[in-house]
PDB file of C-alpha atoms in Angstrom:
ATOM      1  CA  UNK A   1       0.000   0.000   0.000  1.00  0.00           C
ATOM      2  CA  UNK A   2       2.561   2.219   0.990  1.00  0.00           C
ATOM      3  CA  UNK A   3       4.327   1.514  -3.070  1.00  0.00           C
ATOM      4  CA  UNK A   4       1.065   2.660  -4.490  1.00  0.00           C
ATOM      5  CA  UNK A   5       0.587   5.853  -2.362  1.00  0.00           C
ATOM      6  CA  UNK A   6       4.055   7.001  -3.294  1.00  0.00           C
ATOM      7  CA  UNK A   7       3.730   6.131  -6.672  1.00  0.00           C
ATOM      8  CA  UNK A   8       0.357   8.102  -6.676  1.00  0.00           C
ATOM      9  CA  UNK A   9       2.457  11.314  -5.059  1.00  0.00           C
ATOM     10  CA  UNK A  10       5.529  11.008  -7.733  1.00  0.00           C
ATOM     11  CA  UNK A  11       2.849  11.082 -10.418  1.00  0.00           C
ATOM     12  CA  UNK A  12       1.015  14.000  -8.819  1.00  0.00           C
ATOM     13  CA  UNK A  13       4.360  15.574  -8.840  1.00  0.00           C
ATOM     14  CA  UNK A  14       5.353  15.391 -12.378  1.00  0.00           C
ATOM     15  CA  UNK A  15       2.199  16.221 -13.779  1.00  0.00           C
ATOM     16  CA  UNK A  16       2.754  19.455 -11.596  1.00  0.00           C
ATOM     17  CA  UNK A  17       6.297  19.795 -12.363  1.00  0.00           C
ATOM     18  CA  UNK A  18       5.729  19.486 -15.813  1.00  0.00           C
ATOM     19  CA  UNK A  19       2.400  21.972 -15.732  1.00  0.00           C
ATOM     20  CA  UNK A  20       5.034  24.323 -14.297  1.00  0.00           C
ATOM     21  CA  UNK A  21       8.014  24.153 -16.417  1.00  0.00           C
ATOM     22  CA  UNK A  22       5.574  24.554 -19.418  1.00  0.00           C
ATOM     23  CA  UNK A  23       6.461  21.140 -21.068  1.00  0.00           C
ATOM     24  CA  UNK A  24       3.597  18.797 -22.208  1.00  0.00           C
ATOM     25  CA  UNK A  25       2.064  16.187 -19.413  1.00  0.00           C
ATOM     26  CA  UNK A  26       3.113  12.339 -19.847  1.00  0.00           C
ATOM     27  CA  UNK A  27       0.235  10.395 -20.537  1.00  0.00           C
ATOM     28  CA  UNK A  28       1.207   7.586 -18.531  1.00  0.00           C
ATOM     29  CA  UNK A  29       1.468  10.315 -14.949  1.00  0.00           C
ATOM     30  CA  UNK A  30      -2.324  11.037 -16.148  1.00  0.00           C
ATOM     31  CA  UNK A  31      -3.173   7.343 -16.789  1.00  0.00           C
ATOM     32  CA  UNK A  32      -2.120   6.524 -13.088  1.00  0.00           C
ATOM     33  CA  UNK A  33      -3.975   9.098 -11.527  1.00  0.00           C
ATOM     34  CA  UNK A  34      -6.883   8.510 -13.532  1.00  0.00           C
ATOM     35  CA  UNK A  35      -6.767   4.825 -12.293  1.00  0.00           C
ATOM     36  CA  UNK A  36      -6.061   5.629  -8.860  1.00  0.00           C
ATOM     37  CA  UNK A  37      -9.063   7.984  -8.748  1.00  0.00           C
ATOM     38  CA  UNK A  38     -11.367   5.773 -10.586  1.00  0.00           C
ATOM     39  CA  UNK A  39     -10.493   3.298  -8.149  1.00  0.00           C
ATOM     40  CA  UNK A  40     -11.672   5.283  -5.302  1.00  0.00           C
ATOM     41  CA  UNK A  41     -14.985   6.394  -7.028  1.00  0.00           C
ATOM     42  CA  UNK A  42     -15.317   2.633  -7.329  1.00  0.00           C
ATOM     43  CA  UNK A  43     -14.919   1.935  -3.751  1.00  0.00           C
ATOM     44  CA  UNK A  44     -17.615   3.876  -2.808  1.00  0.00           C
ATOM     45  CA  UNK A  45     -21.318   3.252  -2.905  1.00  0.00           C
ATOM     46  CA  UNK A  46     -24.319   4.986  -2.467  1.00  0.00           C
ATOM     47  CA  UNK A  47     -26.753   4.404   0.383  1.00  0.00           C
ATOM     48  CA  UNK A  48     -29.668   6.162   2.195  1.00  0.00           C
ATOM     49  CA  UNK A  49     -28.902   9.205   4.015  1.00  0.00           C
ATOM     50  CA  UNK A  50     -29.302   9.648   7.485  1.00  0.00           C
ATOM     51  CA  UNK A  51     -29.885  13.646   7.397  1.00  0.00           C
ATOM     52  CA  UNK A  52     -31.501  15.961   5.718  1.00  0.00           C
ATOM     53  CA  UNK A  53     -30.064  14.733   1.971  1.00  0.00           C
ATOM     54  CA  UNK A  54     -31.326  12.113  -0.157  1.00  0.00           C
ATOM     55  CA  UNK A  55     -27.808   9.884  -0.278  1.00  0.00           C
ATOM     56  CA  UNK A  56     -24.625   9.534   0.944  1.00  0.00           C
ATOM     57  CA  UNK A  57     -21.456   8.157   0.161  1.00  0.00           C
ATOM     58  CA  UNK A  58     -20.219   5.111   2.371  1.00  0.00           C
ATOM     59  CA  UNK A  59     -16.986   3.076   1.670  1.00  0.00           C
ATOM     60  CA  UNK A  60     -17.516  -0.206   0.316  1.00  0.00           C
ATOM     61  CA  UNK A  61     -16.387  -2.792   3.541  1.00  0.00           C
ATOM     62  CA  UNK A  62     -14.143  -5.220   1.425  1.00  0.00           C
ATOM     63  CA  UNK A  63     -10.476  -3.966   1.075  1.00  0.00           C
ATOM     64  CA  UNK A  64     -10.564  -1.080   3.918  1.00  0.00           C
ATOM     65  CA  UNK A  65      -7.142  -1.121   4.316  1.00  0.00           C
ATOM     66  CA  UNK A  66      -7.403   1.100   0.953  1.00  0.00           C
ATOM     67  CA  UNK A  67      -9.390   3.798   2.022  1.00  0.00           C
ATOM     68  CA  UNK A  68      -6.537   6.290   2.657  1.00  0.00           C
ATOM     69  CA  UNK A  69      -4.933   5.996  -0.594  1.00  0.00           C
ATOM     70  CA  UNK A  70      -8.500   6.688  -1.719  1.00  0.00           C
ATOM     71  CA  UNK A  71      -8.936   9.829  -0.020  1.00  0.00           C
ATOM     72  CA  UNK A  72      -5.704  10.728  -1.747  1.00  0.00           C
ATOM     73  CA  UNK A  73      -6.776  10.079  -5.231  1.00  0.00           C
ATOM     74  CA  UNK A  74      -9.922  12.016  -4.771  1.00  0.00           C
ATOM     75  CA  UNK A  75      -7.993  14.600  -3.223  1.00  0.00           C
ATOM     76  CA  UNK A  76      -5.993  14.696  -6.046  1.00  0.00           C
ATOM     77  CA  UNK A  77      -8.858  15.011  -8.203  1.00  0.00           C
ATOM     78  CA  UNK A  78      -9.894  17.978  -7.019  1.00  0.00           C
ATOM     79  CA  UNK A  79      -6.975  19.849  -6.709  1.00  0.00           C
ATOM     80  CA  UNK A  80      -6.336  18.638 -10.404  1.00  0.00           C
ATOM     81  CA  UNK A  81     -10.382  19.774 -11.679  1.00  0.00           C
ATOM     82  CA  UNK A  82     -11.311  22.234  -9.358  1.00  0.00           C
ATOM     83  CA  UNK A  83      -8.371  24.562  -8.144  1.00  0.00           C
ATOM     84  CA  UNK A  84      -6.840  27.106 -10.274  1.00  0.00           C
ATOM     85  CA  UNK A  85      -4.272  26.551 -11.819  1.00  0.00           C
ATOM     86  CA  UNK A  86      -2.595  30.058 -10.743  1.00  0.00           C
ATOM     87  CA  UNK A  87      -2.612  28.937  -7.266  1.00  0.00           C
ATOM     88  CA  UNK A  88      -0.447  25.761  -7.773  1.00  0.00           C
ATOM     89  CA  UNK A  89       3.187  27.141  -7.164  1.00  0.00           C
ATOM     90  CA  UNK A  90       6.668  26.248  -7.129  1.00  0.00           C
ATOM     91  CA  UNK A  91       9.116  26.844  -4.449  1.00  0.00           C
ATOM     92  CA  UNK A  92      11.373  29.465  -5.906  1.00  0.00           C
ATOM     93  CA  UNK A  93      14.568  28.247  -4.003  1.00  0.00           C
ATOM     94  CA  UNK A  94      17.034  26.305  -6.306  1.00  0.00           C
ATOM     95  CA  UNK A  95      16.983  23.429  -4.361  1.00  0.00           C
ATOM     96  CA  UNK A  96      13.492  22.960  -3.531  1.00  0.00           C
ATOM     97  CA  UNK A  97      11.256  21.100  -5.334  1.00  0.00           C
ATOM     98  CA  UNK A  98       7.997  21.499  -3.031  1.00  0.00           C
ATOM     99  CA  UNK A  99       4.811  22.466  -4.953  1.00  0.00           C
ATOM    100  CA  UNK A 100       1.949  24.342  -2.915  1.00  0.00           C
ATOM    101  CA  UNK A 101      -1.320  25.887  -3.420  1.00  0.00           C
ATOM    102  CA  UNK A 102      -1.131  29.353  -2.254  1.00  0.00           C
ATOM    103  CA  UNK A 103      -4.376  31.639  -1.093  1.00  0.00           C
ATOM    104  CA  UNK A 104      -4.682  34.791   0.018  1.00  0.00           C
ATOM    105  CA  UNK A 105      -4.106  35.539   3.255  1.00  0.00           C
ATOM    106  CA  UNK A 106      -2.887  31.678   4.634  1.00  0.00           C
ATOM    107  CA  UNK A 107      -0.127  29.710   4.916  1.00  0.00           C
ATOM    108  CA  UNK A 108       0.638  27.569   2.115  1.00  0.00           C
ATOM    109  CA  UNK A 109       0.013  23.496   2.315  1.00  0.00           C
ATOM    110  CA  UNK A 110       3.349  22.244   0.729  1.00  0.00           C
ATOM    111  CA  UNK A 111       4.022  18.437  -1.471  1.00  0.00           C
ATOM    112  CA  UNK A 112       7.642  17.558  -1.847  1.00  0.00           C
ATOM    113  CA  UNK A 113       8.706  15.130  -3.505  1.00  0.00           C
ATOM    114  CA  UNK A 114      10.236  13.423  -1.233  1.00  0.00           C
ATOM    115  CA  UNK A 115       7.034  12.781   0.681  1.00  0.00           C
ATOM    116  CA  UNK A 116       7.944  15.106   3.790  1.00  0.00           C
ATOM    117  CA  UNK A 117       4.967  17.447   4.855  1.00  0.00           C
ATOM    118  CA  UNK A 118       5.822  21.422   5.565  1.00  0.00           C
ATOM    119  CA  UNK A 119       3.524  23.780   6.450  1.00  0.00           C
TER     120      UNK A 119
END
């Protein structure tokens, strides 16, 4: 599980590394993160809500063990979809190679590459 999340991260990073350096996206970065987040729509199902709503989502019970590299991918998605692209940025030291989304007025949420957190 662990091989798969990484490998999930590394091709979250060079689709953003290559978004930012202006070269074209490999297909195969976009046909792992497609999987992975297909995957995690596919673990889900939808069941009767409990509140005010019609449905929710609940996590399918087989293969739990999964459900965090789930969350990722769907994470992923919508950072990917959703968020502006002018708010993914680069680290402008040399030697850093940490992307982050930036908004006004809070403290960035860093990736690295290297899988360490910063905030």
């Amino acid at each position: 599980m662990v091989k798969r999340a990484r490998r999930l991260r590394e091709h979250l990073h060079d689709l953003l590394a290559a978004t930012a350096s202006g070269h074209r996206v490999r297909q195969p970065d976009l046909d792992a993160v497609s999987a992975a987040i297909q995957a995690a729509h596919a673990a889900r199902e939808l069941v009767k809500s409990r509140s005010d709503g019609l449905v929710n989502y609940r996590w399918r019970s087989h293969r739990r063990f999964e459900i965090p590299l789930h969350v990722c991918a769907l994470a992923i998605e919508s950072l990917l979809i959703d968020e502006d692209r002018k708010t993914i940025r680069k680290c402008g030291a040399a030697d850093c190679d940490v992307y982050y989304r930036h908004e006004q007025g809070a403290a960035p949420a860093m990736v690295q590459h290297d899988g360490v957190r910063k905030s």
